[in-house]
Amino acid sequence: MFYKIPLLLTPQPEGGFTVTSPLLPELITEGDSMDEVLANVQDALETVIEMYEDLGKELPQNLQSVDQNSPALIETIISVR
């Protein structure tokens, strides 16, 4: 299943990012590259969803389940010369 979820990437002084979500405060992970961040977010989201299910807790209504053909909005910082 695919989910649309807001993520906050906070740069770390030693490099890489800490990743959180204002929608799911239980989701906390990190990564040194964007590829690693996305893989770790996938693992963390799976864990949070399992935790919600185990607790009988409903996921936030703003967490949208989408299909893989749904458009996605990405916000990023890009450096140009």
mmCIF file of C-alpha atoms in Angstrom, residues 1-4 64-72:
data_model
loop_
_atom_site.group_PDB
_atom_site.id
_atom_site.type_symbol
_atom_site.label_atom_id
_atom_site.label_comp_id
_atom_site.label_asym_id
_atom_site.label_seq_id
_atom_site.Cartn_x
_atom_site.Cartn_y
_atom_site.Cartn_z
ATOM 1 C CA MET A 1 0.000 0.000 0.000
ATOM 2 C CA PHE A 2 1.205 3.521 -0.737
ATOM 3 C CA TYR A 3 0.821 6.449 1.674
ATOM 4 C CA LYS A 4 1.166 10.181 1.190
ATOM 5 C CA GLN A 64 -3.715 9.303 2.859
ATOM 6 C CA SER A 65 -3.586 5.896 1.259
ATOM 7 C CA VAL A 66 -2.960 6.355 -2.459
ATOM 8 C CA ASP A 67 -2.246 4.167 -5.454
ATOM 9 C CA GLN A 68 1.105 4.257 -7.207
ATOM 10 C CA ASN A 69 -0.290 6.379 -10.051
ATOM 11 C CA SER A 70 -1.365 9.232 -7.760
ATOM 12 C CA PRO A 71 0.583 12.465 -8.115
ATOM 13 C CA ALA A 72 2.930 13.352 -5.267
#
